PDB file of N, CA and C in Angstrom:
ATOM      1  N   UNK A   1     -67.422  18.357-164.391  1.00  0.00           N
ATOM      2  CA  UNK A   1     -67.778  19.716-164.029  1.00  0.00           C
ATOM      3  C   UNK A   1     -66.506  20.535-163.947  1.00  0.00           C
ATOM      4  N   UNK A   2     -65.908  21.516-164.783  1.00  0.00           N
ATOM      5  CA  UNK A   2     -65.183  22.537-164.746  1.00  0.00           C
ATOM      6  C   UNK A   2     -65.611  23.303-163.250  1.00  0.00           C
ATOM      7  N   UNK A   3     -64.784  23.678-162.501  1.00  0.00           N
ATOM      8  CA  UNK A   3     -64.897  23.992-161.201  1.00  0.00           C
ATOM      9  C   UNK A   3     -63.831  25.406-161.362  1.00  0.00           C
ATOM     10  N   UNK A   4     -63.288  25.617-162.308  1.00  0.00           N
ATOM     11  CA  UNK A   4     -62.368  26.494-162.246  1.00  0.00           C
ATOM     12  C   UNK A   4     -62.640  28.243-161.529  1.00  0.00           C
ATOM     13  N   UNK A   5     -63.852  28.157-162.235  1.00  0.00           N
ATOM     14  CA  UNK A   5     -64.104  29.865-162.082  1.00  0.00           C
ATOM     15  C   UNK A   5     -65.021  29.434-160.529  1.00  0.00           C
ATOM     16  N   UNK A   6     -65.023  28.574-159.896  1.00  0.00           N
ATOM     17  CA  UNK A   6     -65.532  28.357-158.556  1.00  0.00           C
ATOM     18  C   UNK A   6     -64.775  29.354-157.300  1.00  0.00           C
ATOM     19  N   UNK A   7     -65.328  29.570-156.510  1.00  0.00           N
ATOM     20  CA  UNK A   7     -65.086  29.970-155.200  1.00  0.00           C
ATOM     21  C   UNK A   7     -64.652  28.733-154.069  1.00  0.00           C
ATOM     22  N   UNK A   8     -64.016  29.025-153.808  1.00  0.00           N
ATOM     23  CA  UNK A   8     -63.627  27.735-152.468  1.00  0.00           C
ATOM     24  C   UNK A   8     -65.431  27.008-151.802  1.00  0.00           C
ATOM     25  N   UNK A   9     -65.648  28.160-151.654  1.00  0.00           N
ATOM     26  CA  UNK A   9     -67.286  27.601-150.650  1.00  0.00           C
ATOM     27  C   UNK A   9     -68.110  26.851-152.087  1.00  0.00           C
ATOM     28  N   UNK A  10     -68.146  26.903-152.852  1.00  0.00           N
ATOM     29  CA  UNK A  10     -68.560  26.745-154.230  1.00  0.00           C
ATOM     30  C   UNK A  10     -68.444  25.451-154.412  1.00  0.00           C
ATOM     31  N   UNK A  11     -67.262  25.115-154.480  1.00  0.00           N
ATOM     32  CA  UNK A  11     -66.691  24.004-154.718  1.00  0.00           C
ATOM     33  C   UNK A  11     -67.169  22.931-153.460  1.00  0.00           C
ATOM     34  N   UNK A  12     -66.909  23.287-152.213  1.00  0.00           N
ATOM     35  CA  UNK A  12     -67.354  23.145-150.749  1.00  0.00           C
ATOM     36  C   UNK A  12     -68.868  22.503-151.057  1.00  0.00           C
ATOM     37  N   UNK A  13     -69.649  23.203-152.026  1.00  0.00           N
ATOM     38  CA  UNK A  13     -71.063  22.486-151.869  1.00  0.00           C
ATOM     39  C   UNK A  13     -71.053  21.882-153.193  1.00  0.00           C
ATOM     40  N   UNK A  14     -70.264  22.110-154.108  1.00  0.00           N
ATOM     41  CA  UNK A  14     -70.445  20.799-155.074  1.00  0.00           C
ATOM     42  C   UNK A  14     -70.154  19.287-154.635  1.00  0.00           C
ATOM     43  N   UNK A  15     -68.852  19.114-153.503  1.00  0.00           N
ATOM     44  CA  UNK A  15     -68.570  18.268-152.698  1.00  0.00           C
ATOM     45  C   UNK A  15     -69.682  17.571-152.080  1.00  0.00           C
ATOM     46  N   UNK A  16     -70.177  18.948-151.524  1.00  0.00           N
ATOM     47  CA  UNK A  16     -71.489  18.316-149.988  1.00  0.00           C
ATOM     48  C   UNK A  16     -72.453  17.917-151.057  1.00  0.00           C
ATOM     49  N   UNK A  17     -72.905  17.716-152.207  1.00  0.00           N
ATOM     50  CA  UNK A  17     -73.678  17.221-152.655  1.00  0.00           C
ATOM     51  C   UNK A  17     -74.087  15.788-152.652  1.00  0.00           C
ATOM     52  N   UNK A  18     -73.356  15.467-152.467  1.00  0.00           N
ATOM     53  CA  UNK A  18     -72.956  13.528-152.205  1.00  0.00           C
ATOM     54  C   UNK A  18     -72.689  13.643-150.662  1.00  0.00           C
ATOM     55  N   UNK A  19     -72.807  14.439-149.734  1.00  0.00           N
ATOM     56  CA  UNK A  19     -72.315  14.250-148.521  1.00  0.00           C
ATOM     57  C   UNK A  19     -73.355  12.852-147.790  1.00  0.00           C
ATOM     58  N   UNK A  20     -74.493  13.156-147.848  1.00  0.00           N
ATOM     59  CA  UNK A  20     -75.708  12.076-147.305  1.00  0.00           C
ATOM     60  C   UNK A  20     -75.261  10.899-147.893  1.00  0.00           C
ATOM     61  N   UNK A  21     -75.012  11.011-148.433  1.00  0.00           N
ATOM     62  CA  UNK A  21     -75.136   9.498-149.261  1.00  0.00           C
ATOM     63  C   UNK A  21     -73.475   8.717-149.186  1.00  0.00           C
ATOM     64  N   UNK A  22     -72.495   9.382-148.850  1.00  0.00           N
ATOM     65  CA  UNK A  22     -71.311   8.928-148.896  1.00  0.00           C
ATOM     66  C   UNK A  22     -70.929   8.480-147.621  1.00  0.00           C
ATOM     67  N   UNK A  23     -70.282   7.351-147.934  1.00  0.00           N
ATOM     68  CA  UNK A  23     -69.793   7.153-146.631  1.00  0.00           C
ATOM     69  C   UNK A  23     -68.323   8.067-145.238  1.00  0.00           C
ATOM     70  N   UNK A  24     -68.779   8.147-144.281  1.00  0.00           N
ATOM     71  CA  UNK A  24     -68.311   8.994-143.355  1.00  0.00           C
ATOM     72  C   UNK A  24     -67.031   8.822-143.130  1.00  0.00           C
ATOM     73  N   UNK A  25     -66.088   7.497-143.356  1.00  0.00           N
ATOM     74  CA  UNK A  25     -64.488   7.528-143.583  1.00  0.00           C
ATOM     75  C   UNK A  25     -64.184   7.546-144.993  1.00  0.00           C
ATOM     76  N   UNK A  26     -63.660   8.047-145.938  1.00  0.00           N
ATOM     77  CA  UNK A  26     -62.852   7.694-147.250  1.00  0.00           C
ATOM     78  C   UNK A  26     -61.367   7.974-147.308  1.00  0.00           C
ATOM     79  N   UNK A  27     -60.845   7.118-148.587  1.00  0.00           N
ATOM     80  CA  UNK A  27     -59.415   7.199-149.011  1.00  0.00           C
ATOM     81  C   UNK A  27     -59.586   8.681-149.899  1.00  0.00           C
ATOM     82  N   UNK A  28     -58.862   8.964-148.983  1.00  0.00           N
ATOM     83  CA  UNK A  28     -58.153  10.586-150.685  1.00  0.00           C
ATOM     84  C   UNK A  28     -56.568   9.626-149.781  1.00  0.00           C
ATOM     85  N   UNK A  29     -56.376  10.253-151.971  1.00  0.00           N
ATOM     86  CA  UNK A  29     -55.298   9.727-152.337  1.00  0.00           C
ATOM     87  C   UNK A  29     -54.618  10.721-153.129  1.00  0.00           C
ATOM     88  N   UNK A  30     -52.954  11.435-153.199  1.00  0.00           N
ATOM     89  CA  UNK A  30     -53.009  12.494-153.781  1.00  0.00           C
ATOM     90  C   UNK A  30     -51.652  11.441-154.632  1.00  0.00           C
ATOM     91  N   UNK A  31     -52.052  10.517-155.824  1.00  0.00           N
ATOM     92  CA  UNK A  31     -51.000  10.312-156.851  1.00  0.00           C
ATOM     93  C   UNK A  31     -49.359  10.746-156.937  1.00  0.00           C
ATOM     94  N   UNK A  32     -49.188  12.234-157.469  1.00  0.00           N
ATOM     95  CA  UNK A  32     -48.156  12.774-157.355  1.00  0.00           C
ATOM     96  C   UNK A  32     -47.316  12.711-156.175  1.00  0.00           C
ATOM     97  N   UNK A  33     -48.133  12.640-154.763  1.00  0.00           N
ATOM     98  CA  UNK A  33     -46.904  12.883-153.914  1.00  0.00           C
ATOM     99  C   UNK A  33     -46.909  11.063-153.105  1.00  0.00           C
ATOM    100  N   UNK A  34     -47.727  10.284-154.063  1.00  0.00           N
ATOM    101  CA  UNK A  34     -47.719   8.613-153.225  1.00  0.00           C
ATOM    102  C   UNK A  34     -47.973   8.532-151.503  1.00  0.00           C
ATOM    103  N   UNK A  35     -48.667   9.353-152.223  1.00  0.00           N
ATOM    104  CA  UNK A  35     -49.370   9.646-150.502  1.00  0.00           C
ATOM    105  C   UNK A  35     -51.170   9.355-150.707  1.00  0.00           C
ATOM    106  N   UNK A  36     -51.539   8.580-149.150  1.00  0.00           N
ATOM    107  CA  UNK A  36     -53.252   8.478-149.560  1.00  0.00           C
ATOM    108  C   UNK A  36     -53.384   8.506-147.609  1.00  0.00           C
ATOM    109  N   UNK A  37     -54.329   9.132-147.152  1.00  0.00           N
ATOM    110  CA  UNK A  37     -55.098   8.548-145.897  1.00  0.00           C
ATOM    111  C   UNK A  37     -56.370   8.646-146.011  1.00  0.00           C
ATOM    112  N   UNK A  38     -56.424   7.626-144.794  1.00  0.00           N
ATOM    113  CA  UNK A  38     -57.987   7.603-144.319  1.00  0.00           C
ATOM    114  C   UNK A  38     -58.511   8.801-144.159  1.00  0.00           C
ATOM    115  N   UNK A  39     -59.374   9.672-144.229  1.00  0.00           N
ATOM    116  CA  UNK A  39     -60.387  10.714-143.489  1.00  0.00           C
ATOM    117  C   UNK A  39     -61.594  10.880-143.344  1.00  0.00           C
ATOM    118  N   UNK A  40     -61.934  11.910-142.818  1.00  0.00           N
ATOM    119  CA  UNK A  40     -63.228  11.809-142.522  1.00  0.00           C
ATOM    120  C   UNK A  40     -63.858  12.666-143.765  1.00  0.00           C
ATOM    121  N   UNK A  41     -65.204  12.549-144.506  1.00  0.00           N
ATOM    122  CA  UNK A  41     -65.678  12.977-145.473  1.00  0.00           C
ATOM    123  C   UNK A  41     -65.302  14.551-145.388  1.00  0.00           C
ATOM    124  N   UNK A  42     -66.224  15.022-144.360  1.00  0.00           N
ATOM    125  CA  UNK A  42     -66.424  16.011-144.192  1.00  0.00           C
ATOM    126  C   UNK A  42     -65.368  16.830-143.707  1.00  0.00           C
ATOM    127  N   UNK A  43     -64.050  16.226-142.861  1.00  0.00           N
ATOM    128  CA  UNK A  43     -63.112  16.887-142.700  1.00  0.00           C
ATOM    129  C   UNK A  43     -62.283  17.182-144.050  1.00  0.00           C
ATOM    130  N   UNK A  44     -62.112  16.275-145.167  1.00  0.00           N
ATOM    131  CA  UNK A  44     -61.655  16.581-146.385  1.00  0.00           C
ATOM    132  C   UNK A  44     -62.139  17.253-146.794  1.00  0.00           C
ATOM    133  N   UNK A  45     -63.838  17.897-146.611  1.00  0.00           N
ATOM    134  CA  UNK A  45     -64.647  18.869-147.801  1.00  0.00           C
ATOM    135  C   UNK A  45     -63.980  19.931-147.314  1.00  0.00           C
ATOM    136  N   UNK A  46     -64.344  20.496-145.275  1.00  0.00           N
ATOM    137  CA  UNK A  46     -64.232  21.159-145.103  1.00  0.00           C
ATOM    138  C   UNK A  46     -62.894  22.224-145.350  1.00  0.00           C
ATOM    139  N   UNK A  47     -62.009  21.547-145.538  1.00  0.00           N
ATOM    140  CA  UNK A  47     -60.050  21.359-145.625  1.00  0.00           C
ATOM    141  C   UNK A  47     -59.759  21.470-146.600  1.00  0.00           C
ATOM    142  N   UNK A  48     -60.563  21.251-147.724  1.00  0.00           N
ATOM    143  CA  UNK A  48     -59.971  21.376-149.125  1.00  0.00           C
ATOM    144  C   UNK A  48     -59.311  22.068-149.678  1.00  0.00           C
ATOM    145  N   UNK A  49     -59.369  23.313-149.303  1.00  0.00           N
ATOM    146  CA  UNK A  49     -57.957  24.571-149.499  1.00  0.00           C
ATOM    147  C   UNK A  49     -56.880  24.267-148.954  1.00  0.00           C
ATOM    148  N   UNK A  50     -56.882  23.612-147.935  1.00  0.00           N
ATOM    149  CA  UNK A  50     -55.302  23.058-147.409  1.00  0.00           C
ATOM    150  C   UNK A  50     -54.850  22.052-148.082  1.00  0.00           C
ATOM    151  N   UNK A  51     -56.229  21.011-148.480  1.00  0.00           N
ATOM    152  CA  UNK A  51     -55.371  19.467-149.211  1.00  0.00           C
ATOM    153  C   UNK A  51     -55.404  19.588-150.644  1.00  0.00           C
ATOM    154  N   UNK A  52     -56.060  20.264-151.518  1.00  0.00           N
ATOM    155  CA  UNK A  52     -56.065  20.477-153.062  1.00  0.00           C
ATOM    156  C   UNK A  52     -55.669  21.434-153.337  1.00  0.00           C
ATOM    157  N   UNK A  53     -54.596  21.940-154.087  1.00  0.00           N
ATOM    158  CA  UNK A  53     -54.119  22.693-154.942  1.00  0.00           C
ATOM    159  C   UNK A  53     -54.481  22.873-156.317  1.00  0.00           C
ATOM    160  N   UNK A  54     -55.154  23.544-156.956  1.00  0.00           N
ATOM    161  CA  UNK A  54     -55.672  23.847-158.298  1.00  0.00           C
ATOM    162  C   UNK A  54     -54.126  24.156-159.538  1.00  0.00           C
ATOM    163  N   UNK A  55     -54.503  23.336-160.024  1.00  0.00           N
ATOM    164  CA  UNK A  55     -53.490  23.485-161.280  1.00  0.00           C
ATOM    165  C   UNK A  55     -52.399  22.850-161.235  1.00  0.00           C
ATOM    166  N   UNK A  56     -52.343  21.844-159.685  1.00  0.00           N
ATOM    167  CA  UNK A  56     -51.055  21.095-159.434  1.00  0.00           C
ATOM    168  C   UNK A  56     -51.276  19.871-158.869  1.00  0.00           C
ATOM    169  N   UNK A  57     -52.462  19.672-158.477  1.00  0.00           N
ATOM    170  CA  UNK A  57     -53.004  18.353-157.507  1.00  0.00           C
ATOM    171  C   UNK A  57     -53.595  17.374-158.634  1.00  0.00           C
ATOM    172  N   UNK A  58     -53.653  16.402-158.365  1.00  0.00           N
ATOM    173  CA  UNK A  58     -54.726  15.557-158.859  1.00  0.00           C
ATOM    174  C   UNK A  58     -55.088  14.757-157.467  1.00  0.00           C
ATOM    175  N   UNK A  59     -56.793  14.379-156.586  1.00  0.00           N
ATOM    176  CA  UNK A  59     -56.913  13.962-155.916  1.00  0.00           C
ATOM    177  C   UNK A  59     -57.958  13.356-156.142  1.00  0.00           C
ATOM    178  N   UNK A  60     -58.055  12.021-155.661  1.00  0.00           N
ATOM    179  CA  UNK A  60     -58.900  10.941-155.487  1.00  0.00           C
ATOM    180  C   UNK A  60     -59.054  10.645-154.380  1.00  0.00           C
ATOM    181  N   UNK A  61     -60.335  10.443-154.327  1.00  0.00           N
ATOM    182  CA  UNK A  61     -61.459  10.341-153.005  1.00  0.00           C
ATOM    183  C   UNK A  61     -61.792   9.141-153.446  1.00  0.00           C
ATOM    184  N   UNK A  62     -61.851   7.410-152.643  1.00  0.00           N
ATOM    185  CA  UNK A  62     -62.932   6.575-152.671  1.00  0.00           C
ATOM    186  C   UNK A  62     -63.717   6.273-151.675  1.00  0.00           C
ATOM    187  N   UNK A  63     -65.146   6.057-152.112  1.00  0.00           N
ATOM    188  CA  UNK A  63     -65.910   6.069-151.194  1.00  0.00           C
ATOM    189  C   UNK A  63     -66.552   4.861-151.398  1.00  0.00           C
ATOM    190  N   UNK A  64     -68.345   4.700-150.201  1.00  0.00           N
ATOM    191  CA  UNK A  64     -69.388   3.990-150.791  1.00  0.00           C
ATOM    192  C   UNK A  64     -70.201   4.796-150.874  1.00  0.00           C
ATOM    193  N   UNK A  65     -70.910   4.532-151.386  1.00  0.00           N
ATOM    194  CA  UNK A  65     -72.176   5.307-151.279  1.00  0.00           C
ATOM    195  C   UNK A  65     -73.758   4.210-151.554  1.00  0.00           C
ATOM    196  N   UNK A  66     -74.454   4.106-150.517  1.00  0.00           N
ATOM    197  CA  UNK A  66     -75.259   2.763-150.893  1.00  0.00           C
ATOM    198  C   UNK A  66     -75.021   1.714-151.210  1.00  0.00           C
ATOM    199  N   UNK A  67     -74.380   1.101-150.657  1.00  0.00           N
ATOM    200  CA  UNK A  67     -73.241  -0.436-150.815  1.00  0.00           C
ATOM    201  C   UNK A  67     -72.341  -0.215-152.303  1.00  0.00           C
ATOM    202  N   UNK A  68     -72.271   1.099-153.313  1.00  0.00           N
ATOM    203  CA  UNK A  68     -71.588   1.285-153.918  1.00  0.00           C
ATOM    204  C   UNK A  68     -70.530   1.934-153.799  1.00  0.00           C
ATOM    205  N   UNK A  69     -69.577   1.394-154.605  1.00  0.00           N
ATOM    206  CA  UNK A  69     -68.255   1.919-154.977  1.00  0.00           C
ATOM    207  C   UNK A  69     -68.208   3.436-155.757  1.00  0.00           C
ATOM    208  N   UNK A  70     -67.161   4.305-154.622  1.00  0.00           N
ATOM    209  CA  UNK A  70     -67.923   5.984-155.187  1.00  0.00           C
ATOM    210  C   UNK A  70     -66.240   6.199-155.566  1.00  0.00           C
ATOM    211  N   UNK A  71     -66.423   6.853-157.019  1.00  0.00           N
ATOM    212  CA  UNK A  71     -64.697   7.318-156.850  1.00  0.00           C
ATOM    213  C   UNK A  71     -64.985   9.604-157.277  1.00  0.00           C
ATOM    214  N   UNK A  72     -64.069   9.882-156.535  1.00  0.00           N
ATOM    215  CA  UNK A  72     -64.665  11.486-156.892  1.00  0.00           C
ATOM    216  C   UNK A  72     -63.086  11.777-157.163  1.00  0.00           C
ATOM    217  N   UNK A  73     -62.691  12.904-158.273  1.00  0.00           N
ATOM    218  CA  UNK A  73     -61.449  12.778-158.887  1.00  0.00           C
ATOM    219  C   UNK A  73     -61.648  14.628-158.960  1.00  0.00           C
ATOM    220  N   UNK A  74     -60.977  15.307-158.163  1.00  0.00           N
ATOM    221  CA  UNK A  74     -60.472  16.777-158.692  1.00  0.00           C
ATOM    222  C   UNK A  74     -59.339  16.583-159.826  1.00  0.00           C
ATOM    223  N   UNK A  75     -59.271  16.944-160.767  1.00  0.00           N
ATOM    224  CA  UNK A  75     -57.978  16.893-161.533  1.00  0.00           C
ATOM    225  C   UNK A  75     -56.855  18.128-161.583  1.00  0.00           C
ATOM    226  N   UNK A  76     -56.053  18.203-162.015  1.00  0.00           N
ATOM    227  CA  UNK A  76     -54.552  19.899-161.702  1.00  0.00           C
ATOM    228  C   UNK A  76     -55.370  20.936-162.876  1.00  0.00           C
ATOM    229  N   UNK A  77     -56.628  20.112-163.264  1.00  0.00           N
ATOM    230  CA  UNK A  77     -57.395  21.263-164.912  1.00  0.00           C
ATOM    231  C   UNK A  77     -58.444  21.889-163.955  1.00  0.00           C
ATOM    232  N   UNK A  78     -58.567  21.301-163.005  1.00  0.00           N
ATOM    233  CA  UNK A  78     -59.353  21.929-162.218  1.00  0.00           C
ATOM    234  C   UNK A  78     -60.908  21.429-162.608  1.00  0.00           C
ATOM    235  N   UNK A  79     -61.412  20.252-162.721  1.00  0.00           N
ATOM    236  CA  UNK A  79     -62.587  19.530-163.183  1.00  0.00           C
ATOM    237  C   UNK A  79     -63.151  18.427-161.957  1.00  0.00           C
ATOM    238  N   UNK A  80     -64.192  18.103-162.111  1.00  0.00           N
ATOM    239  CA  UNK A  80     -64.551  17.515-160.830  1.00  0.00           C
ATOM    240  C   UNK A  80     -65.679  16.456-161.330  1.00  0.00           C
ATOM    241  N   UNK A  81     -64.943  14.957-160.944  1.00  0.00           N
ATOM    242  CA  UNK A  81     -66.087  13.829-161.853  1.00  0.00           C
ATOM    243  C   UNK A  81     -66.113  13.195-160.751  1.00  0.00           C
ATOM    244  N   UNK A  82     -67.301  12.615-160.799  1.00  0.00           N
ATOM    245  CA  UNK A  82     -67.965  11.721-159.604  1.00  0.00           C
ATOM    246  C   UNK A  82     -68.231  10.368-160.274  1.00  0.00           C
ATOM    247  N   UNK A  83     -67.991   8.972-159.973  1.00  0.00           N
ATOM    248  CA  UNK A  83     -68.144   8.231-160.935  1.00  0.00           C
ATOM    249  C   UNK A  83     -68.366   6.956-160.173  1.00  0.00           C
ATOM    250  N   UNK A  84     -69.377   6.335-160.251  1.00  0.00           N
ATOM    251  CA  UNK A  84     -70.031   4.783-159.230  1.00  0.00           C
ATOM    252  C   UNK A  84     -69.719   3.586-160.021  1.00  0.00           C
ATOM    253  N   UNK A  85     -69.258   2.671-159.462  1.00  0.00           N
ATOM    254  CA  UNK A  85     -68.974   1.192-160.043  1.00  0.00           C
ATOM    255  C   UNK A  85     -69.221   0.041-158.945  1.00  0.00           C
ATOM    256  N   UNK A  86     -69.835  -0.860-159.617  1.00  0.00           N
ATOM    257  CA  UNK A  86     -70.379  -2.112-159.159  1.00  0.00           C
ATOM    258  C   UNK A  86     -69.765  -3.263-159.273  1.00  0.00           C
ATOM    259  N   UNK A  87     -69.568  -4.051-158.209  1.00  0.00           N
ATOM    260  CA  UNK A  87     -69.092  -5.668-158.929  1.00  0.00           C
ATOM    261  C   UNK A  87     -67.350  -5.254-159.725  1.00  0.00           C
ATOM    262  N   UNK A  88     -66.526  -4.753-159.385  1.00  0.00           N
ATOM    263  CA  UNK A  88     -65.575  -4.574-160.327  1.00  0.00           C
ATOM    264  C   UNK A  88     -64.638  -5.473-159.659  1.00  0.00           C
ATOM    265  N   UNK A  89     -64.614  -5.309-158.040  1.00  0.00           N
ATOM    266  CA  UNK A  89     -63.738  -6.097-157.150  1.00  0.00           C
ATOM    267  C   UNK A  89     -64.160  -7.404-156.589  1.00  0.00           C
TER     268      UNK A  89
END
């Protein structure tokens, strides 16, 4: 999903779309700066203007979601993929 021409709140509920279903601690992980913590789902959705930068971030979120493995990836193009895997680990 191109997220570019999004609004902050926009983006905010493309996030909360998976909110039910995701689990309530995840890893964001921001690559570039080798930095990752624990947080809380919803404190990352809500925060996202403070922790993602458009056109410079790349951030990864892992989650579960239903005993699955959830990975959600903003990229610096400003795109937004949600992507589930099973059995990998």
């Amino acid at each position: 999903m191109d997220f570019s021409e999004l609004s902050v709140d926009e983006l905010r509920d493309a996030l909360n779309q998976v909110h039910e279903e995701v689990s309530p601690e995840v890893i964001a992980l921001w690559p570039a700066d080798q930095a990752a913590a624990r947080v809380r789902y919803t404190d990352l959705v809500n925060h996202i203007d403070d922790l993602y930068y458009p056109g410079m971030d790349d951030l990864l979120v892992f989650a579960e979601r239903r005993g699955v493995q959830l990975v959600i990836l903003l990229d610096h193009e400003e795109r937004l993929y949600f992507a589930s895997f099973e059995g990998l680990f």
